[in-house]
Amino acid sequence: MVGGATKVVGVIGDPIEHSLSPRMHNAAFENLGLDYIYLALRVLEKDLKNAVKGAKAFNLKGFNVTIPHKVSIIKFLDEIDLTARKIGAVNTVVNEDGKLLGYNTDGLGALEALREEGVDPEGKKIVVIGAGGASRAITFQLASICSKLLILNRTRIRAVKLAGELTNIGFEVEGRGLTLKSLESGLNDSNILINTSSVGMYPNVTESPVPKEFLRKDLVVFDIVYSPLETSLLRYARSVGAKSINGVGMLVNQGAVGFKMWTGYEAPRDIMRRAVIEGLLGRD
Ligand code: ATR
């Protein structure tokens, strides 16, 4: 029960009412018997600065940050972790004795999502579709462990720019435009495909960023989209016998990393996963 000593965390964004994070974290707090509550807080762009001040004044233990504030919040925080700085976006804030520290847990969430499915990206050749915020978090995480990384994006220059940033810090990364030709040649020489673009996301559920004929049994296909749970891309992957991984694991694991930072406790990931899936199924 919420009481006088209940610690408050939450997520700020706009829109926020469809966020699955309150459901996921509150289920975890309840499961561990922790006196915490997680709220969805709608914050308009013009109010972000005041919202950050308010978070301090209310002594929130921390909060998640989502669209449209992941980049713009950086200038209002006290310190930004090196990885989040490189990515250029913050999704998790921790209040440490009144100082707000910004982190990005998306990349680690994606890596853990792969590993819990028995996929180790170490030494593998990876194709990543998309060059937006999610792609930046994932590619900065994976570039240091995979043997080869190819980033394909609709807007070619974004892929080239991101690949250049990664190359500059010593990784072997190539960026190209997303075309049938680049996809075909890229996938021919890869072990893992990761879709970080919004292609196939609800309501455009019939779309796929990759044609079925480019997929094969020995390719791992990871789509970070979780609504629908099985995108067209993942359905194609399943139909050719490829391993398919949906976006729930990344959502749960990025949340679990933040949960540990706020509470000091290991997050009950299975409870969180169940809460997310129930929320998604209830929505359809
Ligand atoms: P996020 O933070 O979720 O990554 P984002 O920064 O808006 O969101 O990035 C969205 C990604 O999906 C981008 O790589 C975008 O490609 P562009 O850079 O060309 O915009 C990609 N994307 C969105 N709609 C797409 C479509 N219809 N076809 C191909 N790529 C698409």
Tab-separated table of C-alpha atoms and ligand atoms in Angstrom:
chain	number	residue	atom	x	y	z
A	1	MET	CA	0.000	0.000	0.000
A	2	VAL	CA	1.167	3.536	-0.738
A	3	GLY	CA	2.118	5.243	2.520
A	4	GLY	CA	4.075	8.135	3.921
A	5	ALA	CA	7.429	6.464	3.314
A	6	THR	CA	6.704	5.207	-0.212
A	7	LYS	CA	9.496	6.030	-2.634
A	8	VAL	CA	8.449	7.456	-5.979
A	9	VAL	CA	9.871	6.695	-9.440
A	10	GLY	CA	8.251	7.016	-12.840
A	11	VAL	CA	8.537	7.812	-16.516
A	12	ILE	CA	8.294	11.194	-18.198
A	13	GLY	CA	7.226	11.605	-21.809
A	14	ASP	CA	4.447	12.736	-24.105
A	15	PRO	CA	2.311	10.807	-24.962
A	16	ILE	CA	2.686	8.522	-21.958
A	17	GLU	CA	-0.662	6.829	-21.323
A	18	HIS	CA	0.257	3.704	-23.350
A	19	SER	CA	3.544	3.144	-21.511
A	20	LEU	CA	3.969	-0.397	-20.213
A	21	SER	CA	6.630	0.661	-17.717
A	22	PRO	CA	4.281	1.449	-14.777
A	23	ARG	CA	2.706	-1.985	-15.064
A	24	MET	CA	6.124	-3.657	-15.394
A	25	HIS	CA	7.824	-1.903	-12.461
A	26	ASN	CA	4.860	-1.894	-10.094
A	27	ALA	CA	4.496	-5.661	-10.595
A	28	ALA	CA	8.179	-5.994	-9.687
A	29	PHE	CA	7.887	-3.786	-6.566
A	30	GLU	CA	4.893	-5.775	-5.408
A	31	ASN	CA	6.643	-9.063	-6.050
A	32	LEU	CA	9.655	-8.063	-3.935
A	33	GLY	CA	7.542	-6.262	-1.318
A	34	LEU	CA	9.369	-2.962	-1.918
A	35	ASP	CA	7.752	0.277	-0.768
A	36	TYR	CA	7.995	1.981	-4.156
A	37	ILE	CA	5.492	3.288	-6.694
A	38	TYR	CA	6.093	3.937	-10.416
A	39	LEU	CA	4.015	6.639	-12.116
A	40	ALA	CA	3.495	7.693	-15.746
A	41	LEU	CA	3.985	11.463	-15.821
A	42	ARG	CA	3.012	13.403	-18.919
A	43	VAL	CA	5.495	16.221	-19.451
A	44	LEU	CA	5.169	18.607	-22.399
A	45	GLU	CA	8.338	19.677	-24.191
A	46	LYS	CA	8.058	23.243	-22.909
A	47	ASP	CA	7.841	21.989	-19.314
A	48	LEU	CA	10.849	19.667	-19.319
A	49	LYS	CA	13.184	21.990	-17.411
A	50	ASN	CA	10.626	22.544	-14.662
A	51	ALA	CA	9.808	18.841	-14.565
A	52	VAL	CA	13.464	18.029	-13.856
A	53	LYS	CA	13.532	20.654	-11.086
A	54	GLY	CA	10.292	19.168	-9.767
A	55	ALA	CA	11.766	15.666	-9.749
A	56	LYS	CA	14.548	16.992	-7.534
A	57	ALA	CA	12.206	18.941	-5.310
A	58	PHE	CA	9.942	15.913	-4.836
A	59	ASN	CA	13.041	13.781	-4.235
A	60	LEU	CA	12.046	11.151	-6.802
A	61	LYS	CA	14.430	8.177	-6.536
A	62	GLY	CA	14.784	8.308	-10.290
A	63	PHE	CA	12.808	8.112	-13.502
A	64	ASN	CA	12.757	6.854	-17.047
A	65	VAL	CA	12.721	9.236	-19.973
A	66	THR	CA	10.935	8.573	-23.224
A	67	ILE	CA	9.841	10.344	-26.403
A	68	PRO	CA	10.278	13.296	-26.924
A	69	HIS	CA	12.726	14.041	-24.060
A	70	LYS	CA	15.536	11.473	-24.399
A	71	VAL	CA	17.944	13.916	-26.065
A	72	SER	CA	16.798	17.273	-24.716
A	73	ILE	CA	16.925	16.187	-21.057
A	74	ILE	CA	20.720	15.907	-21.177
A	75	LYS	CA	21.247	19.638	-20.676
A	76	PHE	CA	19.132	19.661	-17.505
A	77	LEU	CA	20.838	16.808	-15.656
A	78	ASP	CA	23.812	17.076	-13.283
A	79	GLU	CA	25.955	14.316	-14.801
A	80	ILE	CA	25.740	12.085	-17.859
A	81	ASP	CA	27.322	8.646	-17.954
A	82	LEU	CA	29.941	8.234	-20.702
A	83	THR	CA	27.925	5.690	-22.718
A	84	ALA	CA	24.793	7.845	-22.617
A	85	ARG	CA	26.901	10.803	-23.703
A	86	LYS	CA	28.246	8.882	-26.696
A	87	ILE	CA	24.774	7.678	-27.614
A	88	GLY	CA	23.455	11.218	-27.156
A	89	ALA	CA	20.328	10.095	-25.313
A	90	VAL	CA	19.253	9.287	-21.752
A	91	ASN	CA	16.492	6.830	-20.861
A	92	THR	CA	17.163	6.384	-17.138
A	93	VAL	CA	17.836	8.977	-14.443
A	94	VAL	CA	19.047	8.146	-10.933
A	95	ASN	CA	18.771	10.583	-8.034
A	96	GLU	CA	21.950	10.197	-6.006
A	97	ASP	CA	21.742	12.396	-2.917
A	98	GLY	CA	20.016	15.182	-4.824
A	99	LYS	CA	22.161	14.890	-7.963
A	100	LEU	CA	20.417	13.677	-11.104
A	101	LEU	CA	22.589	11.264	-13.091
A	102	GLY	CA	21.657	10.237	-16.650
A	103	TYR	CA	22.215	6.778	-18.137
A	104	ASN	CA	21.148	4.862	-21.208
A	105	THR	CA	20.173	1.256	-20.489
A	106	ASP	CA	18.731	0.424	-23.947
A	107	GLY	CA	21.935	-1.076	-25.341
A	108	LEU	CA	22.516	-3.281	-22.309
A	109	GLY	CA	18.829	-4.258	-22.411
A	110	ALA	CA	19.204	-5.389	-26.025
A	111	LEU	CA	22.415	-7.309	-25.287
A	112	GLU	CA	20.796	-9.106	-22.347
A	113	ALA	CA	17.721	-9.865	-24.478
A	114	LEU	CA	19.971	-11.645	-26.991
A	115	ARG	CA	21.923	-13.497	-24.310
A	116	GLU	CA	18.843	-14.741	-22.459
A	117	GLU	CA	17.729	-16.300	-25.767
A	118	GLY	CA	21.053	-18.115	-25.943
A	119	VAL	CA	22.515	-15.788	-28.584
A	120	ASP	CA	26.019	-14.493	-27.915
A	121	PRO	CA	26.879	-11.624	-30.283
A	122	GLU	CA	30.568	-11.888	-29.442
A	123	GLY	CA	32.583	-12.342	-32.642
A	124	LYS	CA	29.436	-12.361	-34.804
A	125	LYS	CA	28.633	-10.413	-37.971
A	126	ILE	CA	25.624	-8.179	-37.375
A	127	VAL	CA	23.327	-6.152	-39.630
A	128	VAL	CA	21.363	-3.383	-37.893
A	129	ILE	CA	18.459	-1.696	-39.668
A	130	GLY	CA	17.827	1.891	-38.569
A	131	ALA	CA	20.070	4.687	-37.325
A	132	GLY	CA	17.827	6.474	-34.797
A	133	GLY	CA	18.075	6.619	-31.022
A	134	ALA	CA	17.493	2.916	-30.415
A	135	SER	CA	20.025	1.984	-33.086
A	136	ARG	CA	22.624	4.284	-31.522
A	137	ALA	CA	22.195	2.635	-28.114
A	138	ILE	CA	22.407	-0.872	-29.572
A	139	THR	CA	25.284	-0.261	-31.976
A	140	PHE	CA	27.437	1.442	-29.315
A	141	GLN	CA	26.827	-1.609	-27.104
A	142	LEU	CA	27.489	-4.248	-29.767
A	143	ALA	CA	30.297	-2.631	-31.773
A	144	SER	CA	32.871	-3.514	-29.124
A	145	ILE	CA	32.022	-7.221	-29.069
A	146	CYS	CA	30.903	-8.224	-32.561
A	147	SER	CA	33.395	-8.903	-35.359
A	148	LYS	CA	31.600	-6.860	-38.009
A	149	LEU	CA	28.724	-4.388	-37.961
A	150	LEU	CA	26.738	-3.083	-40.932
A	151	ILE	CA	24.181	-0.308	-40.341
A	152	LEU	CA	21.500	0.122	-43.018
A	153	ASN	CA	19.155	3.080	-42.903
A	154	ARG	CA	16.485	4.574	-45.153
A	155	THR	CA	18.247	7.928	-44.860
A	156	ARG	CA	21.714	6.829	-45.935
A	157	ILE	CA	23.619	9.741	-44.440
A	158	ARG	CA	22.424	8.898	-40.909
A	159	ALA	CA	23.823	5.370	-41.246
A	160	VAL	CA	27.112	6.674	-42.632
A	161	LYS	CA	27.396	9.245	-39.844
A	162	LEU	CA	26.714	6.728	-37.071
A	163	ALA	CA	29.136	4.233	-38.612
A	164	GLY	CA	31.734	7.022	-38.770
A	165	GLU	CA	31.312	7.800	-35.059
A	166	LEU	CA	31.830	4.131	-34.208
A	167	THR	CA	34.792	3.788	-36.559
A	168	ASN	CA	36.378	6.832	-34.919
A	169	ILE	CA	36.419	5.072	-31.577
A	170	GLY	CA	38.091	2.026	-33.098
A	171	PHE	CA	35.379	-0.358	-34.291
A	172	GLU	CA	34.885	-1.921	-37.706
A	173	VAL	CA	31.520	-0.516	-38.786
A	174	GLU	CA	30.028	0.282	-42.184
A	175	GLY	CA	26.964	2.441	-42.888
A	176	ARG	CA	24.884	2.198	-46.056
A	177	GLY	CA	21.472	3.127	-47.419
A	178	LEU	CA	18.683	0.586	-46.843
A	179	THR	CA	18.035	-0.953	-50.284
A	180	LEU	CA	17.199	-4.433	-51.499
A	181	LYS	CA	20.745	-4.692	-52.790
A	182	SER	CA	22.473	-3.622	-49.554
A	183	LEU	CA	20.161	-5.872	-47.546
A	184	GLU	CA	20.778	-8.900	-49.704
A	185	SER	CA	24.550	-8.585	-49.731
A	186	GLY	CA	24.682	-7.584	-46.053
A	187	LEU	CA	22.536	-10.478	-44.883
A	188	ASN	CA	24.448	-12.985	-47.008
A	189	ASP	CA	27.472	-12.256	-44.880
A	190	SER	CA	25.929	-12.022	-41.414
A	191	ASN	CA	24.789	-14.083	-38.418
A	192	ILE	CA	22.406	-11.682	-36.684
A	193	LEU	CA	19.841	-9.192	-38.035
A	194	ILE	CA	18.473	-6.516	-35.702
A	195	ASN	CA	15.593	-4.268	-36.705
A	196	THR	CA	15.621	-1.011	-34.742
A	197	SER	CA	13.390	0.850	-37.209
A	198	SER	CA	9.692	1.356	-36.642
A	199	VAL	CA	8.782	-0.593	-39.798
A	200	GLY	CA	6.191	-3.234	-38.877
A	201	MET	CA	5.151	-1.511	-35.658
A	202	TYR	CA	1.441	-1.195	-34.880
A	203	PRO	CA	-0.617	-0.049	-36.828
A	204	ASN	CA	1.558	-0.884	-39.891
A	205	VAL	CA	1.628	-4.555	-38.995
A	206	THR	CA	1.777	-5.926	-42.556
A	207	GLU	CA	5.059	-4.141	-43.310
A	208	SER	CA	8.485	-5.729	-42.991
A	209	PRO	CA	11.860	-4.009	-43.425
A	210	VAL	CA	13.216	-7.218	-45.034
A	211	PRO	CA	11.609	-9.487	-47.657
A	212	LYS	CA	11.092	-13.085	-46.566
A	213	GLU	CA	13.325	-14.486	-49.304
A	214	PHE	CA	16.396	-12.769	-47.771
A	215	LEU	CA	16.012	-14.710	-44.511
A	216	ARG	CA	17.474	-18.127	-43.822
A	217	LYS	CA	17.501	-20.752	-41.109
A	218	ASP	CA	20.909	-19.940	-39.667
A	219	LEU	CA	20.207	-16.230	-39.175
A	220	VAL	CA	19.097	-14.866	-35.788
A	221	VAL	CA	16.383	-12.237	-36.289
A	222	PHE	CA	15.822	-9.750	-33.453
A	223	ASP	CA	13.088	-7.133	-33.867
A	224	ILE	CA	13.032	-4.543	-31.073
A	225	VAL	CA	9.386	-3.782	-31.879
A	226	TYR	CA	7.059	-5.354	-29.269
A	227	SER	CA	3.687	-4.243	-30.562
A	228	PRO	CA	2.657	-6.518	-32.217
A	229	LEU	CA	4.465	-9.257	-30.278
A	230	GLU	CA	5.176	-11.030	-33.557
A	231	THR	CA	5.924	-8.575	-36.348
A	232	SER	CA	5.742	-9.593	-40.012
A	233	LEU	CA	9.544	-9.782	-39.986
A	234	LEU	CA	9.503	-12.253	-37.080
A	235	ARG	CA	6.739	-14.285	-38.717
A	236	TYR	CA	8.879	-14.576	-41.860
A	237	ALA	CA	11.855	-15.567	-39.713
A	238	ARG	CA	9.852	-18.264	-37.944
A	239	SER	CA	8.516	-19.592	-41.248
A	240	VAL	CA	12.040	-20.154	-42.611
A	241	GLY	CA	13.143	-21.781	-39.352
A	242	ALA	CA	15.295	-18.870	-38.165
A	243	LYS	CA	15.512	-17.980	-34.475
A	244	SER	CA	13.236	-14.996	-33.832
A	245	ILE	CA	13.389	-12.664	-30.837
A	246	ASN	CA	10.809	-9.969	-30.165
A	247	GLY	CA	11.178	-6.609	-28.383
A	248	VAL	CA	9.768	-7.661	-25.006
A	249	GLY	CA	13.139	-8.883	-23.739
A	250	MET	CA	14.812	-5.560	-24.498
A	251	LEU	CA	11.992	-3.619	-22.828
A	252	VAL	CA	12.165	-5.802	-19.719
A	253	ASN	CA	15.950	-5.833	-19.502
A	254	GLN	CA	16.439	-2.100	-20.003
A	255	GLY	CA	13.862	-1.646	-17.228
A	256	ALA	CA	15.568	-4.222	-15.028
A	257	VAL	CA	18.865	-2.326	-15.213
A	258	GLY	CA	17.128	0.878	-14.038
A	259	PHE	CA	15.242	-1.021	-11.333
A	260	LYS	CA	18.531	-2.222	-9.850
A	261	MET	CA	19.969	1.305	-9.951
A	262	TRP	CA	16.995	2.763	-8.082
A	263	THR	CA	16.359	0.034	-5.529
A	264	GLY	CA	19.635	-1.852	-5.229
A	265	TYR	CA	17.704	-5.088	-5.816
A	266	GLU	CA	17.983	-7.507	-8.715
A	267	ALA	CA	14.791	-7.110	-10.752
A	268	PRO	CA	12.379	-10.061	-10.980
A	269	ARG	CA	12.566	-10.216	-14.786
A	270	ASP	CA	10.023	-13.007	-15.252
A	271	ILE	CA	7.412	-11.079	-13.268
A	272	MET	CA	8.147	-7.974	-15.344
A	273	ARG	CA	7.945	-9.930	-18.585
A	274	ARG	CA	4.591	-11.406	-17.616
A	275	ALA	CA	3.233	-7.942	-16.725
A	276	VAL	CA	4.362	-6.552	-20.093
A	277	ILE	CA	2.886	-9.415	-22.105
A	278	GLU	CA	-0.415	-9.209	-20.210
A	279	GLY	CA	-0.500	-5.483	-20.904
A	280	LEU	CA	0.169	-6.031	-24.603
A	281	LEU	CA	-2.385	-8.798	-24.962
A	282	GLY	CA	-4.995	-6.770	-23.100
A	283	ARG	CA	-4.426	-3.995	-25.583
A	284	ASP	CA	-5.118	-5.998	-28.776
B	1	ATR	P1	14.074	5.398	-32.193
B	1	ATR	O1	14.502	6.267	-31.069
B	1	ATR	O2	12.961	4.436	-31.820
B	1	ATR	O3	15.195	4.700	-32.871
B	1	ATR	P2	13.953	7.359	-34.308
B	1	ATR	O4	15.171	8.018	-33.771
B	1	ATR	O5	12.818	8.203	-34.771
B	1	ATR	O6	13.336	6.363	-33.243
B	1	ATR	O7	14.395	6.368	-35.505
B	1	ATR	C1	13.489	5.669	-36.273
B	1	ATR	C2	14.241	4.790	-37.254
B	1	ATR	O8	13.292	4.070	-38.051
B	1	ATR	C3	15.108	5.584	-38.227
B	1	ATR	O9	16.249	4.827	-38.543
B	1	ATR	C4	14.170	5.708	-39.435
B	1	ATR	O10	14.844	5.921	-40.650
B	1	ATR	P3	15.206	7.425	-41.163
B	1	ATR	O11	16.480	7.807	-40.455
B	1	ATR	O12	15.370	7.301	-42.621
B	1	ATR	O13	14.039	8.296	-40.764
B	1	ATR	C5	13.531	4.351	-39.425
B	1	ATR	N1	12.258	4.325	-40.166
B	1	ATR	C6	11.079	4.853	-39.783
B	1	ATR	N2	10.123	4.626	-40.724
B	1	ATR	C7	10.735	3.935	-41.735
B	1	ATR	C8	10.298	3.380	-42.981
B	1	ATR	N3	9.019	3.493	-43.378
B	1	ATR	N4	11.204	2.728	-43.724
B	1	ATR	C9	12.496	2.581	-43.328
B	1	ATR	N5	12.961	3.073	-42.163
B	1	ATR	C10	12.100	3.733	-41.365
